[in-house]
mmCIF file of C-alpha atoms in Angstrom:
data_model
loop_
_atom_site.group_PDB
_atom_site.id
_atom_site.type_symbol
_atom_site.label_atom_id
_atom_site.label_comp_id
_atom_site.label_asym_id
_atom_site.label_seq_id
_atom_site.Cartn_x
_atom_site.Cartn_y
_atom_site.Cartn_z
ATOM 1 C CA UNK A 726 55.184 9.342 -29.876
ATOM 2 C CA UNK A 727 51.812 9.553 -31.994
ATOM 3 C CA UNK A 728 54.300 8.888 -35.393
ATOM 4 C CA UNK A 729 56.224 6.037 -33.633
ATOM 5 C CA UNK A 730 52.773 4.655 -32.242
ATOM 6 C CA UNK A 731 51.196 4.695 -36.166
ATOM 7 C CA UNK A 732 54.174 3.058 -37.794
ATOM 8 C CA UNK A 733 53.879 0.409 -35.312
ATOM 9 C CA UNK A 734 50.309 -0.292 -36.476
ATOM 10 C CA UNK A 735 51.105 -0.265 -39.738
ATOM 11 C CA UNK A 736 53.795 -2.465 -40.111
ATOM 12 C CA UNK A 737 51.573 -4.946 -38.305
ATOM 13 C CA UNK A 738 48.970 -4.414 -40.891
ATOM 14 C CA UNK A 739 50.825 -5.762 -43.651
ATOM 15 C CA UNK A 740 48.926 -4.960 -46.764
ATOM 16 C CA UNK A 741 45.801 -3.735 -45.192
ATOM 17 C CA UNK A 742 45.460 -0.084 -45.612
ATOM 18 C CA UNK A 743 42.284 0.117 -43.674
ATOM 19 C CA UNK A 744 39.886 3.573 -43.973
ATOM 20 C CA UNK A 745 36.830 2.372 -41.415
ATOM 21 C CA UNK A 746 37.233 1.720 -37.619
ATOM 22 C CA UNK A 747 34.881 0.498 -35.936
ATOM 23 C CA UNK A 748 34.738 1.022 -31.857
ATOM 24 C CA UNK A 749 33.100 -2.340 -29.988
ATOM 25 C CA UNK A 750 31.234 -0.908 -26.534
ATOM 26 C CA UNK A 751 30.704 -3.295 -23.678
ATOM 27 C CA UNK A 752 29.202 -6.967 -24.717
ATOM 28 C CA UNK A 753 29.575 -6.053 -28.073
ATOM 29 C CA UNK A 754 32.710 -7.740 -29.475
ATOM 30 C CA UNK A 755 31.128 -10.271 -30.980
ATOM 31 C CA UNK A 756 30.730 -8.351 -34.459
ATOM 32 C CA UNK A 757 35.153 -8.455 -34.112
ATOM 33 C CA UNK A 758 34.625 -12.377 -34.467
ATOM 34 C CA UNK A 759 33.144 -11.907 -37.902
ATOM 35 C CA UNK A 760 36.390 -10.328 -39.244
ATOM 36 C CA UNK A 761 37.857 -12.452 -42.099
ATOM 37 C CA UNK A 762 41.299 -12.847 -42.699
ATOM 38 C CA UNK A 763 42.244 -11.177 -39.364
ATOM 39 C CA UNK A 764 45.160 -9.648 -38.018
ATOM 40 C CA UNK A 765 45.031 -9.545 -33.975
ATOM 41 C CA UNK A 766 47.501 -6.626 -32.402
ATOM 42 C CA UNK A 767 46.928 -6.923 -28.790
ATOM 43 C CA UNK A 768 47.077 -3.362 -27.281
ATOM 44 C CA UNK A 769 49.959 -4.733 -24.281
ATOM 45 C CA UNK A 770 52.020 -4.806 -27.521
ATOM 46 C CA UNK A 771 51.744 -1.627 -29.095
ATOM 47 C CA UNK A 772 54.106 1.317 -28.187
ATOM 48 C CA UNK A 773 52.201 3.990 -26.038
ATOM 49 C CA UNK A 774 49.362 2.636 -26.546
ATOM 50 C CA UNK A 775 46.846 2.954 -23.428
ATOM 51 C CA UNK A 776 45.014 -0.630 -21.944
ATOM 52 C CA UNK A 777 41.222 -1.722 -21.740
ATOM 53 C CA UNK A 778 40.404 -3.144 -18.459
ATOM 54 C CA UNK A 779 36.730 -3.303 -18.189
ATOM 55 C CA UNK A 780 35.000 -6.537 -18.427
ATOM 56 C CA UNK A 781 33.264 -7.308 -21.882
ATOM 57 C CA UNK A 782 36.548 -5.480 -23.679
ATOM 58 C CA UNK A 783 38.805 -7.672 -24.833
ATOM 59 C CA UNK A 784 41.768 -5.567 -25.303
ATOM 60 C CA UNK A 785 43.010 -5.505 -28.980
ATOM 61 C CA UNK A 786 42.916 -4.359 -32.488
ATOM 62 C CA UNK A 787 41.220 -6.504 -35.052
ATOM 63 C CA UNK A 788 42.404 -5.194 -39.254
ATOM 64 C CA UNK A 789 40.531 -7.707 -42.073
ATOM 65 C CA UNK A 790 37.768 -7.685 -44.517
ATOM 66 C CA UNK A 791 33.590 -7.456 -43.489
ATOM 67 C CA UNK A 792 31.844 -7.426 -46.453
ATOM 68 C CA UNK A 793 35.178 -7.694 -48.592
ATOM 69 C CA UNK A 794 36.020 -4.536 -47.418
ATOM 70 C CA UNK A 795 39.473 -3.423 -45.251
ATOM 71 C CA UNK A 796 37.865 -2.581 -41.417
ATOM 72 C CA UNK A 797 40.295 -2.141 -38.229
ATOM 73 C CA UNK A 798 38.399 -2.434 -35.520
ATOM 74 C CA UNK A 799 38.687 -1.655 -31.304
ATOM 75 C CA UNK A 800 37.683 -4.630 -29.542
ATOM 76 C CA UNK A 801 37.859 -2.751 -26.161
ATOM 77 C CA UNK A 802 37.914 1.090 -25.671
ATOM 78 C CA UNK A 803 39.232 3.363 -23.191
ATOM 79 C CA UNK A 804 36.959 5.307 -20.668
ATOM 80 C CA UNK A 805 37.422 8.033 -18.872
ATOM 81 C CA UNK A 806 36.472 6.784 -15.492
ATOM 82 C CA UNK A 807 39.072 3.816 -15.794
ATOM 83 C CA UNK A 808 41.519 6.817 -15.042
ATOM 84 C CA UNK A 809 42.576 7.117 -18.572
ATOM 85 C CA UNK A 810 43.052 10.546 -19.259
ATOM 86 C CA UNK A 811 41.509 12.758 -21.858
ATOM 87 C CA UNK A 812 44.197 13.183 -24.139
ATOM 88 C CA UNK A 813 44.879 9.767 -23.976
ATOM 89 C CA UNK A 814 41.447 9.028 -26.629
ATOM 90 C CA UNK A 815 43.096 12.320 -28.621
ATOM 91 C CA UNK A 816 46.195 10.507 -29.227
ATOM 92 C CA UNK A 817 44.337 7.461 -30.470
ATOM 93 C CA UNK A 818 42.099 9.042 -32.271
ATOM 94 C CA UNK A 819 45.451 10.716 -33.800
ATOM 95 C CA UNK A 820 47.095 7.977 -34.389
ATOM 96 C CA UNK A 821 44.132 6.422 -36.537
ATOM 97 C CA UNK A 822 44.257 9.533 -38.540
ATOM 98 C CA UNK A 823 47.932 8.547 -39.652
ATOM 99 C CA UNK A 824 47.334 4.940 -40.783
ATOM 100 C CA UNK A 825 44.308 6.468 -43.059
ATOM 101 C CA UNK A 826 40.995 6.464 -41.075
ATOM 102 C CA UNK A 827 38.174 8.290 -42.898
ATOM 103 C CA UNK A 828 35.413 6.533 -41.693
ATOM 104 C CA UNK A 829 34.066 5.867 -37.665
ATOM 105 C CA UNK A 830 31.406 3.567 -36.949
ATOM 106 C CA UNK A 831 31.257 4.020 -32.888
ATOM 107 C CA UNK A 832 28.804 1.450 -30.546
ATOM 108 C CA UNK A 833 28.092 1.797 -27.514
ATOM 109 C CA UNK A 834 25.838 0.052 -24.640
ATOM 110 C CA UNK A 835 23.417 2.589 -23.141
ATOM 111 C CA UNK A 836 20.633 3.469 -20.669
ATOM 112 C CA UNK A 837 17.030 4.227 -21.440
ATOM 113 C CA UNK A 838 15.422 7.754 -20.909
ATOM 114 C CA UNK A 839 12.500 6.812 -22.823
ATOM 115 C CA UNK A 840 9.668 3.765 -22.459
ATOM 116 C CA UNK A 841 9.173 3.117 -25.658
ATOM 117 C CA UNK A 842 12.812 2.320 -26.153
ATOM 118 C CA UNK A 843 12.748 -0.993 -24.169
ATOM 119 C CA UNK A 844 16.108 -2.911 -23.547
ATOM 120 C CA UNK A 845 17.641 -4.844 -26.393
ATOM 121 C CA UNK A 846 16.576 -2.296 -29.137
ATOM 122 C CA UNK A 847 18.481 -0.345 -31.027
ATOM 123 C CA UNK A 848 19.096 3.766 -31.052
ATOM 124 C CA UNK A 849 20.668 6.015 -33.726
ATOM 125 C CA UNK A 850 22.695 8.661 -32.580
ATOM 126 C CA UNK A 851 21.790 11.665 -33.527
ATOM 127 C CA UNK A 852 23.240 14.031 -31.745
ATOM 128 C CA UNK A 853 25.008 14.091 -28.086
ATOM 129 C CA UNK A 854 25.485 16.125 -25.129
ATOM 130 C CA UNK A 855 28.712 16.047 -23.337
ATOM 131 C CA UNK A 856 27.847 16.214 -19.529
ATOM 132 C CA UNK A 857 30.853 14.502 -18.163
ATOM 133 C CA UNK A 858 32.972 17.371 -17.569
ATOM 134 C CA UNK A 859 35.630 16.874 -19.612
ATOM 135 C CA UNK A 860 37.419 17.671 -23.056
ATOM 136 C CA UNK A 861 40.003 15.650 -25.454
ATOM 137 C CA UNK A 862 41.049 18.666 -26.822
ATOM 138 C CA UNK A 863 41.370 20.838 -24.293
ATOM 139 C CA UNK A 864 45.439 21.602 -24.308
ATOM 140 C CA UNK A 865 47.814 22.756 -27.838
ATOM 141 C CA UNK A 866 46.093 21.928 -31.066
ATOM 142 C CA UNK A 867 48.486 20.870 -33.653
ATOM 143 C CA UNK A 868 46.525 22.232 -37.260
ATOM 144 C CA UNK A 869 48.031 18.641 -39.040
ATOM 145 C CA UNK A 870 45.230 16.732 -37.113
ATOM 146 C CA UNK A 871 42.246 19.516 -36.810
ATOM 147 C CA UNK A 872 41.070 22.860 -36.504
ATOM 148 C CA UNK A 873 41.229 24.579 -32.809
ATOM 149 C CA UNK A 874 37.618 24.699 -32.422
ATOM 150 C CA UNK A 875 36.182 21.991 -34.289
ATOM 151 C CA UNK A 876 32.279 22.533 -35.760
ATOM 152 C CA UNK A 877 29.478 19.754 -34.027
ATOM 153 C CA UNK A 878 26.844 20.759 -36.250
ATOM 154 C CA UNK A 879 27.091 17.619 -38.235
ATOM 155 C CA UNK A 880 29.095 15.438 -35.766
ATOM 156 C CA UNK A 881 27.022 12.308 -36.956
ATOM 157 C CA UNK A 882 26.970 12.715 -40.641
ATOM 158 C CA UNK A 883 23.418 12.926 -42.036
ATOM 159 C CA UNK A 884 24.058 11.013 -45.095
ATOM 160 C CA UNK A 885 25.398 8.244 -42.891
ATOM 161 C CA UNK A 886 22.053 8.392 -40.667
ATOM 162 C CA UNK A 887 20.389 8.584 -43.719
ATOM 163 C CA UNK A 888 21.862 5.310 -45.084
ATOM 164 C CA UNK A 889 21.671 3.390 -41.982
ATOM 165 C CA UNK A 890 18.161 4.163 -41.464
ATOM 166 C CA UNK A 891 17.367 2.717 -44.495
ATOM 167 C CA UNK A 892 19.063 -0.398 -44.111
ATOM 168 C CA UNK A 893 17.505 -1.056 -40.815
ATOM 169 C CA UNK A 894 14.147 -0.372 -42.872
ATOM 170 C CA UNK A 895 15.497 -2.815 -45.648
ATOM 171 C CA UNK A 896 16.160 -5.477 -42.852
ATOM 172 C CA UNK A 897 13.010 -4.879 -40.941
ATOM 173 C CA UNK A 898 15.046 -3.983 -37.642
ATOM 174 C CA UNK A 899 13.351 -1.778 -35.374
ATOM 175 C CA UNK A 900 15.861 1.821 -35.519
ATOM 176 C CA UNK A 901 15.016 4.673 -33.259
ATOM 177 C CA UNK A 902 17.172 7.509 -33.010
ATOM 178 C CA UNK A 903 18.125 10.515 -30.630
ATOM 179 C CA UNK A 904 20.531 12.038 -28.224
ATOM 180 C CA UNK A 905 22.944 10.437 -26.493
ATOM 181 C CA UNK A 906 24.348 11.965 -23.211
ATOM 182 C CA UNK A 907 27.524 10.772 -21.374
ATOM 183 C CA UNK A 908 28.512 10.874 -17.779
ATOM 184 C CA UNK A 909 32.116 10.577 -16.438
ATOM 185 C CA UNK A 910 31.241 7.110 -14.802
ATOM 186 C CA UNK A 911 31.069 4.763 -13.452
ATOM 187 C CA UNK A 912 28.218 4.256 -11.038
ATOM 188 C CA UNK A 913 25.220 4.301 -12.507
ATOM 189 C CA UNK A 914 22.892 7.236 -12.204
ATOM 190 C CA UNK A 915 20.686 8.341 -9.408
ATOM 191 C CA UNK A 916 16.764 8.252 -10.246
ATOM 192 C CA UNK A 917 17.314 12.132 -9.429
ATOM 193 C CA UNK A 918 20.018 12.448 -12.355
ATOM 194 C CA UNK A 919 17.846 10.325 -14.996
ATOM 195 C CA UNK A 920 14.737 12.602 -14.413
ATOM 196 C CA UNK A 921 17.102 15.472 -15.105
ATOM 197 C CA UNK A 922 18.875 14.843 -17.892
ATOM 198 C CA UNK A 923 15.055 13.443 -19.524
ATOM 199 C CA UNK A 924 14.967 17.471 -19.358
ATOM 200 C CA UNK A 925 17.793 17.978 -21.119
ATOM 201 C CA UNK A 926 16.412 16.157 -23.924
ATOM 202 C CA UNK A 927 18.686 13.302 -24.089
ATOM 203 C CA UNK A 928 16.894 10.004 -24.865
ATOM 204 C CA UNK A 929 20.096 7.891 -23.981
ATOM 205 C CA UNK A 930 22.910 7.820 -21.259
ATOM 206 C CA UNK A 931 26.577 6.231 -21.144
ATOM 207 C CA UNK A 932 29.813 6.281 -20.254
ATOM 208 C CA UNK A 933 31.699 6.741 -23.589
ATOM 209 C CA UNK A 934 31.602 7.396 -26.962
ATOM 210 C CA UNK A 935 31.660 11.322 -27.162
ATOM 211 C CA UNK A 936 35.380 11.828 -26.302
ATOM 212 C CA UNK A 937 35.789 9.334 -29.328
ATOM 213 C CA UNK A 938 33.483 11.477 -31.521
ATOM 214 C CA UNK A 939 34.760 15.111 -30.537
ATOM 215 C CA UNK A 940 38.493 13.558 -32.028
ATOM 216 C CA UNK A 941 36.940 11.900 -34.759
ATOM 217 C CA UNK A 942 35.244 15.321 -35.910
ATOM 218 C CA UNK A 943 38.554 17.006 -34.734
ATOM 219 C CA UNK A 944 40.312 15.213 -37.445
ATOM 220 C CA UNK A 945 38.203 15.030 -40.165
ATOM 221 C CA UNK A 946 35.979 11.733 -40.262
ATOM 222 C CA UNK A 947 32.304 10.817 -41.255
ATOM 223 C CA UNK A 948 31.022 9.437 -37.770
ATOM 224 C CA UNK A 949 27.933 6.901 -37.635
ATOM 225 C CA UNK A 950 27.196 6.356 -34.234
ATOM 226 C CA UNK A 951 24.659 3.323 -32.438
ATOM 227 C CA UNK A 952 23.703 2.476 -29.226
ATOM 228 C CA UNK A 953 22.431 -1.005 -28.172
ATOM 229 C CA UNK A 954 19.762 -0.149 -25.247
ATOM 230 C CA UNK A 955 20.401 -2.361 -22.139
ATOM 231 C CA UNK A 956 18.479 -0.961 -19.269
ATOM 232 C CA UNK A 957 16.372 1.562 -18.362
ATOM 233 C CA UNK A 958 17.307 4.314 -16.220
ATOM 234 C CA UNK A 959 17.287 4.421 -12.577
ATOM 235 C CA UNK A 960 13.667 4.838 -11.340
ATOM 236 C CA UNK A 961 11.804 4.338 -14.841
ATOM 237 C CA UNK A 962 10.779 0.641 -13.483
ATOM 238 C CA UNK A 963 11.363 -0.764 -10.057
ATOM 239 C CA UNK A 964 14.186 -3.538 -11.239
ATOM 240 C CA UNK A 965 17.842 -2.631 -10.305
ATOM 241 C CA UNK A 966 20.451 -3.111 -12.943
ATOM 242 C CA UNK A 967 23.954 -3.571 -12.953
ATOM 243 C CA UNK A 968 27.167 -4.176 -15.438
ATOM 244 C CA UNK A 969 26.087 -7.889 -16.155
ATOM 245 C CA UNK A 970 22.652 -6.993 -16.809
ATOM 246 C CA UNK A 971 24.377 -4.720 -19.591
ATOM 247 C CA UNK A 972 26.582 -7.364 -20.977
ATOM 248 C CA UNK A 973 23.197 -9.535 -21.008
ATOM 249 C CA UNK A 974 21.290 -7.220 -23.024
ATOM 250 C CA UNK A 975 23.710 -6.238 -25.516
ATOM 251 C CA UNK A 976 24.961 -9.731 -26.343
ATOM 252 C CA UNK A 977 21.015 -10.075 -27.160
ATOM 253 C CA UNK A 978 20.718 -7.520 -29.285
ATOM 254 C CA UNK A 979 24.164 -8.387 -31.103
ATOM 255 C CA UNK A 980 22.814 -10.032 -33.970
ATOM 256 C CA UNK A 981 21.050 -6.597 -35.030
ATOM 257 C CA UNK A 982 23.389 -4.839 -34.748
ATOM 258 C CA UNK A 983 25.846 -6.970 -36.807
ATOM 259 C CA UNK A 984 23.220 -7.439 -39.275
ATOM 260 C CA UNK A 985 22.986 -3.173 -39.778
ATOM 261 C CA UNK A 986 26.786 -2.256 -39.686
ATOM 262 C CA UNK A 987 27.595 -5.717 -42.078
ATOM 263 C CA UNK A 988 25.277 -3.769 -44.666
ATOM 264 C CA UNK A 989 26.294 -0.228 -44.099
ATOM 265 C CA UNK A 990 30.173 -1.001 -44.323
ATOM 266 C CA UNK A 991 28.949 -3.392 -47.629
ATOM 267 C CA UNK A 992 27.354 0.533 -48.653
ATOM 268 C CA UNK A 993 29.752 2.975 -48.037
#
């Protein structure tokens, strides 16, 4: 299935041997726009292939050049709490490894756990913590794609941090960095569960991204990861928020974070 799912991809490809993907989180598709030359595979067409049905995910694969180099990109992911099981992001993320994927660049919309990250800035990933319960890997481990018990240690690859941080100080964009946690989803978290995890020592919370990550270390690729702040946690200020607020504040803080990933696939 994974073998019939690549050679579907590919042959839609044409000549573009892509070795980046880049994942689009929620209100962040724009940067999928600035594709040139684009090839659009909708995911209804591909064989196997799971569907995006959140709002702010437009459902397809986008393969061109940004910054003259060959990108494929998701312009909608797959969460957990859409019912999508966890294998399900292991056979993607297997299926990328087949057409060539080296590199991940992984975005995500996120919550607060700190003041001084305000809404509409920027965080680095620097580590995560995986508080939703579940595992992509969990199940057989064929050796082709990874090793059974994969090493986190440098999950987000310090020379990619490294690189990114400079660009943002090259482009005098505001870059701070820290952990990101995930929950399974999808309400939004208690005032309870945001003090708590602020314990943990996570600066950021979401939905995604870390079943994405665990595959992409699984197999083998360099992993920058960004979140685009939207909100601040339940109980930090006295304003509710809710999915549109999200999709507000991460359309505003699009043009950042085109600006850093633009350079940093121009780098690598």
């Amino acid at each position: 299935m994974i073998h019939e799912t690549a050679s579907f991809i590919l042959e839609q490809l044409g000549t573009y041997r892509p070795q980046t993907l880049i994942i689009l989180g929620s209100g962040l598709g724009g940067l999928g726009e600035e594709i040139k030359n684009p090839i659009y595979i909708d995911y209804k067409d591909i064989p196997h292939w799971p569907q995006s049905t959140v709002s702010g995910h437009k459902g397809r694969l986008i393969a061109g050049l940004l910054e003259d180099k060959e990108v494929l990109c998701m312009q909608g992911r797959f969460h957990l709490y859409e019912g999508h099981a966890p294998e399900t992001i292991k056979m993607v993320m297997s299926v990328f490894k087949i057409i060539g994927i080296k590199n991940l660049v992984v975005t995500n919309a996120a919550g607060s756990l700190k003041q001084e990250m305000a809404p509409s800035s920027i965080m680095l990933i620097t580590d995560h913590i995986n508080f939703c319960g579940r595992n992509p890997l969990v199940g057989n481990n064929d050796e082709n794609f990874g090793p059974r018990f994969p090493v986190m240690a440098n999950a987000y690859t310090k020379e990619y941090q490294e690189k990114i941080r400079a660009i943002a100080l090259q482009e005098n964009i505001s870059l701070h960095s820290g952990t990101y946690l995930m929950v399974l989803g999808p309400n939004f978290e208690t005032a309870a569960e945001i003090r708590a995890f602020q314990i943990l020592g996570a600066d950021a919370v979401g939905m995604s991204t870390v079943p994405e990550v665990l595959c992409g270390v699984w197999c083998g690729m360099k992993i920058l990861g960004l979140s685009v702040i939207t909100n601040y946690g339940t109980g930090m200020i006295q304003e509710f928020h809710g999915h549109s607020e999200t999709l507000q504040q991460a359309n505003s803080a699009a043009g950042n974070l085109t600006k850093l990933v633009r350079r940093f696939i121009k780098e690598i």
